[in-house]
Short mmCIF file of C-alpha atoms in Angstrom, two decimals:
data_model
loop_
_atom_site.label_atom_id
_atom_site.label_comp_id
_atom_site.label_asym_id
_atom_site.label_seq_id
_atom_site.Cartn_x
_atom_site.Cartn_y
_atom_site.Cartn_z
CA MET A 818 -1.81 15.36 0.13
CA ARG A 819 -2.61 17.42 -2.93
CA GLY A 820 -1.54 17.71 -6.53
CA LYS A 821 -2.43 19.66 -9.64
CA VAL A 822 -4.54 18.99 -12.70
CA ILE A 823 -3.02 20.98 -15.56
CA LEU A 824 -4.88 21.59 -18.82
CA SER A 825 -2.23 21.14 -21.49
CA LEU A 826 -2.04 20.96 -25.25
CA PHE A 827 -0.63 17.46 -25.66
CA ALA A 828 -1.21 14.00 -24.15
CA PRO A 829 0.05 10.51 -25.04
CA VAL A 830 -2.08 8.32 -27.27
CA ALA A 831 -3.00 4.91 -25.85
CA GLN A 832 -1.67 1.98 -27.83
CA MET A 833 -3.57 -1.26 -28.21
CA CYS A 834 -1.74 -4.52 -28.73
CA GLN A 835 -2.75 -8.04 -29.63
CA ALA A 836 -2.90 -10.82 -27.07
CA ALA A 837 0.58 -12.11 -26.30
CA ASP A 838 2.92 -13.33 -23.60
CA VAL A 839 3.98 -10.33 -21.52
CA VAL A 840 7.27 -11.43 -19.98
CA LEU A 841 8.79 -9.52 -17.03
CA ASP A 842 12.16 -10.38 -15.50
CA TRP A 843 12.08 -9.11 -11.91
CA ASN A 844 15.11 -9.04 -9.64
CA ILE A 845 13.59 -8.31 -6.22
CA GLY A 846 16.11 -6.55 -3.99
CA TYR A 847 16.85 -3.77 -1.54
CA ILE A 848 17.52 -0.22 -2.64
CA SER A 849 17.93 3.13 -0.91
CA TYR A 850 14.98 5.45 -1.58
CA ASN A 851 14.90 9.18 -0.90
CA PHE A 852 11.41 10.37 0.00
CA GLY A 853 10.94 13.89 -1.30
CA ARG A 854 14.37 14.93 -0.03
CA LEU A 855 13.04 14.45 3.50
CA PHE A 856 14.71 11.18 4.42
CA ASP A 857 16.38 8.09 3.00
CA ARG A 858 15.39 4.58 3.88
CA LYS A 859 15.71 1.03 2.60
CA ALA A 860 12.96 -0.09 0.24
CA ILE A 861 12.26 -3.23 -1.78
CA GLY A 862 12.50 -2.49 -5.47
CA ILE A 863 12.52 -4.29 -8.80
CA ASN A 864 15.66 -4.30 -10.95
CA GLY A 865 17.16 -1.58 -8.77
CA LYS A 866 14.19 0.80 -9.13
CA TRP A 867 11.49 2.13 -6.83
CA PRO A 868 8.66 3.03 -7.12
CA ILE A 869 8.00 -0.07 -9.20
CA PRO A 870 6.49 0.74 -12.64
CA SER A 871 2.89 -0.30 -13.23
CA VAL A 872 2.24 -3.58 -15.07
CA GLU A 873 -0.08 -2.98 -18.04
CA VAL A 874 -1.46 -5.84 -20.16
CA THR A 875 -4.43 -6.58 -22.43
CA LEU A 876 -7.30 -8.99 -21.84
CA GLY A 877 -6.24 -12.39 -23.19
CA ASP A 878 -2.52 -11.89 -22.57
CA MET A 879 -0.43 -14.31 -20.51
CA LEU A 880 1.45 -12.46 -17.77
CA VAL A 881 4.79 -14.14 -17.12
CA ILE A 882 6.89 -12.89 -14.20
CA ASN A 883 10.32 -14.44 -13.75
CA ALA A 884 10.94 -13.52 -10.11
CA HIS A 885 14.41 -13.80 -8.60
CA ASN A 886 14.71 -13.12 -4.87
CA LEU A 887 17.79 -11.06 -3.91
CA LEU A 888 16.47 -10.32 -0.40
CA ASP A 889 17.84 -11.83 2.80
CA GLU A 890 14.45 -13.42 3.55
CA PRO A 891 11.74 -15.24 1.55
CA THR A 892 9.25 -13.34 -0.58
CA SER A 893 6.23 -13.92 -2.84
CA LEU A 894 4.05 -12.06 -5.36
CA HIS A 895 0.26 -11.91 -5.08
CA SER A 896 -1.89 -10.52 -7.92
CA HIS A 897 -4.56 -8.87 -5.80
CA GLY A 898 -8.09 -9.27 -7.13
CA LEU A 899 -7.44 -11.98 -9.73
CA PHE A 900 -9.55 -15.10 -9.16
CA GLN A 901 -6.73 -17.49 -10.20
CA ASN A 902 -9.27 -20.17 -11.13
CA GLY A 903 -7.10 -23.14 -12.12
CA THR A 904 -3.88 -21.29 -11.31
CA ASN A 905 -4.07 -20.97 -7.52
CA TYR A 906 -0.46 -22.19 -7.29
CA TYR A 907 0.48 -18.77 -8.71
CA ASP A 908 -1.58 -16.84 -6.16
CA GLY A 909 1.49 -15.93 -4.11
CA ALA A 910 -0.02 -16.50 -0.64
CA ALA A 911 3.16 -17.76 1.01
CA MET A 912 2.77 -21.08 2.86
CA VAL A 913 -0.93 -21.24 1.89
CA THR A 914 -1.11 -21.88 -1.86
CA GLU A 915 2.64 -22.28 -2.36
CA CYS A 916 6.01 -21.99 -0.69
CA ALA A 917 7.66 -18.60 -0.58
CA ILE A 918 10.63 -17.89 -2.85
CA PRO A 919 13.75 -18.44 -0.69
CA PRO A 920 16.70 -16.00 -0.71
CA ASN A 921 18.59 -16.32 -3.99
CA GLY A 922 15.76 -18.50 -5.29
CA SER A 923 13.61 -18.03 -8.38
CA PHE A 924 10.01 -18.72 -9.37
CA THR A 925 8.05 -18.08 -12.56
CA TYR A 926 4.43 -16.95 -12.41
CA ARG A 927 2.30 -17.64 -15.51
CA ILE A 928 -1.10 -16.00 -15.08
CA PRO A 929 -3.71 -15.78 -17.88
CA MET A 930 -5.35 -12.36 -18.02
CA VAL A 931 -9.02 -13.32 -18.15
CA GLN A 932 -10.41 -10.46 -16.00
CA PRO A 933 -10.33 -6.92 -17.36
CA GLY A 934 -9.99 -4.14 -14.82
CA THR A 935 -7.71 -2.63 -12.21
CA TYR A 936 -5.66 -4.77 -9.82
CA TRP A 937 -2.28 -4.70 -8.11
CA ILE A 938 0.69 -6.93 -7.40
CA HIS A 939 2.28 -7.06 -3.96
CA SER A 940 4.30 -9.25 -1.65
CA HIS A 941 2.33 -11.73 0.43
CA TYR A 942 5.16 -12.41 2.88
CA LYS A 943 5.26 -10.68 6.28
CA ALA A 944 4.81 -6.91 5.76
CA GLN A 945 7.03 -6.46 2.70
CA THR A 946 4.21 -4.50 1.06
CA SER A 947 4.90 -1.59 3.42
CA ASP A 948 8.59 -1.76 2.41
CA GLY A 949 7.56 -1.09 -1.17
CA LEU A 950 7.07 -4.44 -2.91
CA ARG A 951 3.84 -3.35 -4.63
CA THR A 952 2.66 -1.93 -7.94
CA ALA A 953 -0.47 -1.47 -10.06
CA LEU A 954 -1.70 -4.15 -12.49
CA VAL A 955 -3.99 -2.93 -15.28
CA VAL A 956 -5.79 -5.36 -17.62
CA ARG A 957 -7.20 -3.32 -20.49
CA ASP A 958 -10.22 -4.49 -22.50
CA PRO A 959 -10.11 -3.57 -26.24
CA ASN A 960 -13.92 -3.76 -26.22
CA ASP A 961 -14.43 -1.57 -23.17
CA HIS A 962 -18.04 -0.41 -22.89
CA TYR A 963 -16.98 3.04 -21.76
CA LYS A 964 -15.30 5.48 -24.12
CA TYR A 965 -12.57 7.89 -23.06
CA ASP A 966 -9.62 9.69 -24.58
CA GLU A 967 -6.90 8.63 -22.17
CA ASP A 968 -6.34 6.06 -19.43
CA ILE A 969 -4.37 7.28 -16.38
CA VAL A 970 -3.20 5.02 -13.52
CA LEU A 971 -3.00 6.71 -10.09
CA PRO A 972 -1.80 4.40 -7.29
CA MET A 973 -1.89 5.86 -3.77
CA SER A 974 0.03 4.47 -0.82
CA ASP A 975 1.33 5.21 2.65
CA TRP A 976 5.02 5.39 3.46
CA PHE A 977 6.90 5.26 6.75
CA ARG A 978 10.33 6.27 7.97
CA GLU A 979 10.48 2.95 9.79
CA PRO A 980 11.00 -0.37 7.96
CA ALA A 981 8.33 -3.04 8.17
CA ALA A 982 10.25 -5.08 10.76
CA THR A 983 10.25 -2.13 13.17
CA ILE A 984 6.53 -1.47 12.63
CA ILE A 985 5.62 -5.12 13.27
CA LYS A 986 7.70 -5.17 16.45
CA GLN A 987 6.03 -1.99 17.69
CA PHE A 988 2.47 -3.12 16.96
CA SER A 989 3.16 -6.52 18.53
CA SER A 990 4.49 -5.11 21.78
CA PRO A 991 2.56 -6.03 24.96
CA GLU A 992 3.44 -2.58 26.33
CA PRO A 993 0.80 0.05 25.44
CA ASN A 994 3.32 2.90 25.62
CA VAL A 995 5.37 1.10 22.93
CA ARG A 996 2.46 -0.20 20.86
CA TYR A 997 0.83 3.23 20.59
CA LYS A 998 4.01 5.24 20.22
CA PRO A 999 3.35 7.97 17.63
CA MET A 1000 4.29 7.03 14.07
CA ILE A 1001 4.07 9.48 11.17
CA PRO A 1002 2.68 8.14 7.87
CA TYR A 1003 3.49 9.94 4.63
CA GLY A 1004 1.55 9.76 1.39
CA ILE A 1005 2.62 8.83 -2.13
CA ILE A 1006 0.48 9.15 -5.26
CA GLY A 1007 1.48 8.06 -8.74
CA GLY A 1008 4.96 7.24 -7.47
CA GLU A 1009 5.55 10.79 -6.25
CA CYS A 1010 5.31 12.32 -2.79
CA LEU A 1011 3.37 15.18 -1.28
CA ASN A 1012 2.47 17.91 -3.81
CA ALA A 1013 4.74 16.70 -6.62
CA LYS A 1014 2.21 14.87 -8.78
CA VAL A 1015 0.70 16.60 -11.81
CA ILE A 1016 -2.04 15.23 -14.09
CA LYS A 1017 -2.10 16.80 -17.55
CA PHE A 1018 -5.50 17.26 -19.18
CA GLU A 1019 -6.36 18.53 -22.63
CA LYS A 1020 -9.52 20.62 -22.88
CA ASN A 1021 -12.83 18.97 -23.79
CA LYS A 1022 -11.65 15.40 -23.29
CA THR A 1023 -12.75 12.48 -21.12
CA TYR A 1024 -10.20 10.73 -18.91
CA ARG A 1025 -10.36 7.44 -17.12
CA LEU A 1026 -8.56 7.66 -13.79
CA ARG A 1027 -7.73 4.30 -12.26
CA LEU A 1028 -7.49 5.04 -8.53
CA LEU A 1029 -5.75 2.40 -6.41
CA ASN A 1030 -4.95 2.27 -2.72
CA ILE A 1031 -1.89 0.01 -2.70
CA GLY A 1032 -0.82 1.07 0.79
CA ALA A 1033 -0.49 -0.99 3.93
CA SER A 1034 -2.98 0.59 6.31
CA PHE A 1035 -4.69 3.88 5.56
CA GLU A 1036 -7.73 5.03 3.61
CA PHE A 1037 -7.56 7.76 0.97
CA HIS A 1038 -10.25 10.17 -0.17
CA PHE A 1039 -9.80 11.38 -3.76
CA SER A 1040 -11.43 14.38 -5.42
CA ILE A 1041 -10.71 17.12 -7.97
CA ASP A 1042 -11.74 20.72 -7.35
CA ASP A 1043 -14.71 21.78 -9.50
CA HIS A 1044 -14.87 18.42 -11.33
CA GLU A 1045 -17.39 15.58 -11.22
CA LEU A 1046 -16.18 11.98 -11.00
CA ARG A 1047 -18.25 9.23 -12.64
CA ILE A 1048 -17.59 5.81 -11.12
CA ILE A 1049 -17.48 2.99 -13.72
CA GLU A 1050 -15.46 0.21 -12.03
CA VAL A 1051 -15.00 -1.03 -8.47
CA ASP A 1052 -12.36 -3.65 -7.59
CA GLY A 1053 -12.15 -4.94 -11.16
CA VAL A 1054 -15.92 -5.15 -11.69
CA PRO A 1055 -17.75 -2.80 -14.13
CA VAL A 1056 -20.63 -0.97 -12.42
CA LYS A 1057 -23.52 1.22 -13.50
CA GLU A 1058 -22.15 4.72 -13.97
CA LYS A 1059 -22.60 6.86 -10.85
CA PRO A 1060 -21.64 10.54 -10.46
CA THR A 1061 -19.90 11.67 -7.28
CA LYS A 1062 -17.72 14.46 -5.94
CA GLY A 1063 -15.20 12.15 -4.27
CA VAL A 1064 -14.17 8.53 -3.78
CA MET A 1065 -13.01 6.75 -0.61
CA LEU A 1066 -10.54 3.87 -0.99
CA ALA A 1067 -9.54 1.51 1.80
CA ALA A 1068 -6.24 -0.39 1.58
CA GLY A 1069 -6.38 -2.73 -1.41
CA GLN A 1070 -9.39 -1.11 -3.10
CA ARG A 1071 -9.52 0.14 -6.70
CA VAL A 1072 -12.02 2.46 -8.36
CA SER A 1073 -12.11 3.76 -11.94
CA VAL A 1074 -13.75 7.13 -12.61
CA LEU A 1075 -14.40 9.15 -15.75
CA VAL A 1076 -13.59 12.86 -15.62
CA ARG A 1077 -14.45 15.43 -18.28
CA SER A 1078 -11.98 18.29 -18.64
CA LYS A 1079 -13.03 21.92 -18.96
CA GLU A 1080 -13.60 23.82 -22.19
CA THR A 1081 -10.67 26.14 -21.56
CA THR A 1082 -7.04 25.91 -20.46
CA SER A 1083 -7.21 29.21 -18.58
CA ASN A 1084 -7.13 27.60 -15.15
CA ASN A 1085 -5.56 24.67 -13.31
CA TYR A 1086 -7.22 22.69 -10.52
CA LEU A 1087 -6.03 20.96 -7.39
CA PHE A 1088 -6.74 17.29 -6.90
CA HIS A 1089 -6.83 15.90 -3.38
CA ALA A 1090 -5.63 12.52 -2.17
CA ASP A 1091 -6.36 12.94 1.52
CA MET A 1092 -5.00 10.18 3.73
CA ILE A 1093 -7.25 9.24 6.66
CA THR A 1094 -4.98 8.61 9.66
CA ASP A 1095 -7.57 7.87 12.39
CA LEU A 1096 -6.00 4.40 12.67
CA PHE A 1097 -3.19 5.98 14.69
CA THR A 1098 -5.49 7.74 17.14
CA MET A 1099 -4.43 7.00 20.70
CA PRO A 1100 -6.96 4.87 22.66
#
């Protein structure tokens, strides 16, 4: 899977806000999603939309999610990577830290944002994550040690023609010819499929790219042609800056990198989000 980095003249300016309650009203329900005009299939969206927009808050905020379950089965929401010290009853691990939200039921999550960094929110019931109930969670720090001109969130994920229930049934089959039946994974980055995603850079600026693998199964390898990546955060933890040509992300992992744009807008560059599909290699 590839995309383009385009050197452009304009880019949005990041806005900082004071600590506050960030209240989200989420109706969790089924929608029909068309994947790159290749096929339609049922997905789990929020308020009738998919992909689900990223959740972006500031360190010190209180994240409040009023979740209403419109599915025909239970669901839950897990904020992946947050410690939940003192709030484990909002961790979303169904039937472990709390009951799942029943069909037509509601539950309110109130989670203090005490960890800056890059995380994600996903269902923790059955395999609803692979049906689309997942999105990025970014906790920005106004006193970030690293300086950059723009903050860009790039979630990567796998996508299947088959719904989660079909995949679970196949993988659980005692028959090898059923269990290892070929299944084609597709890739999505930044909410867009295949080669559709474009990142716009201005010349001579530094960008923070928050890379997330919010997929169900597969690893991704990310790189940008003729650009160095400088790793500054891994799974929500700041790290000593390290230069690299590419970053590997397993399912659930997050890495922030700094990228310096070129001194001219005379050329555009491909970025690569290569999905590693060895998991489906026949035994």
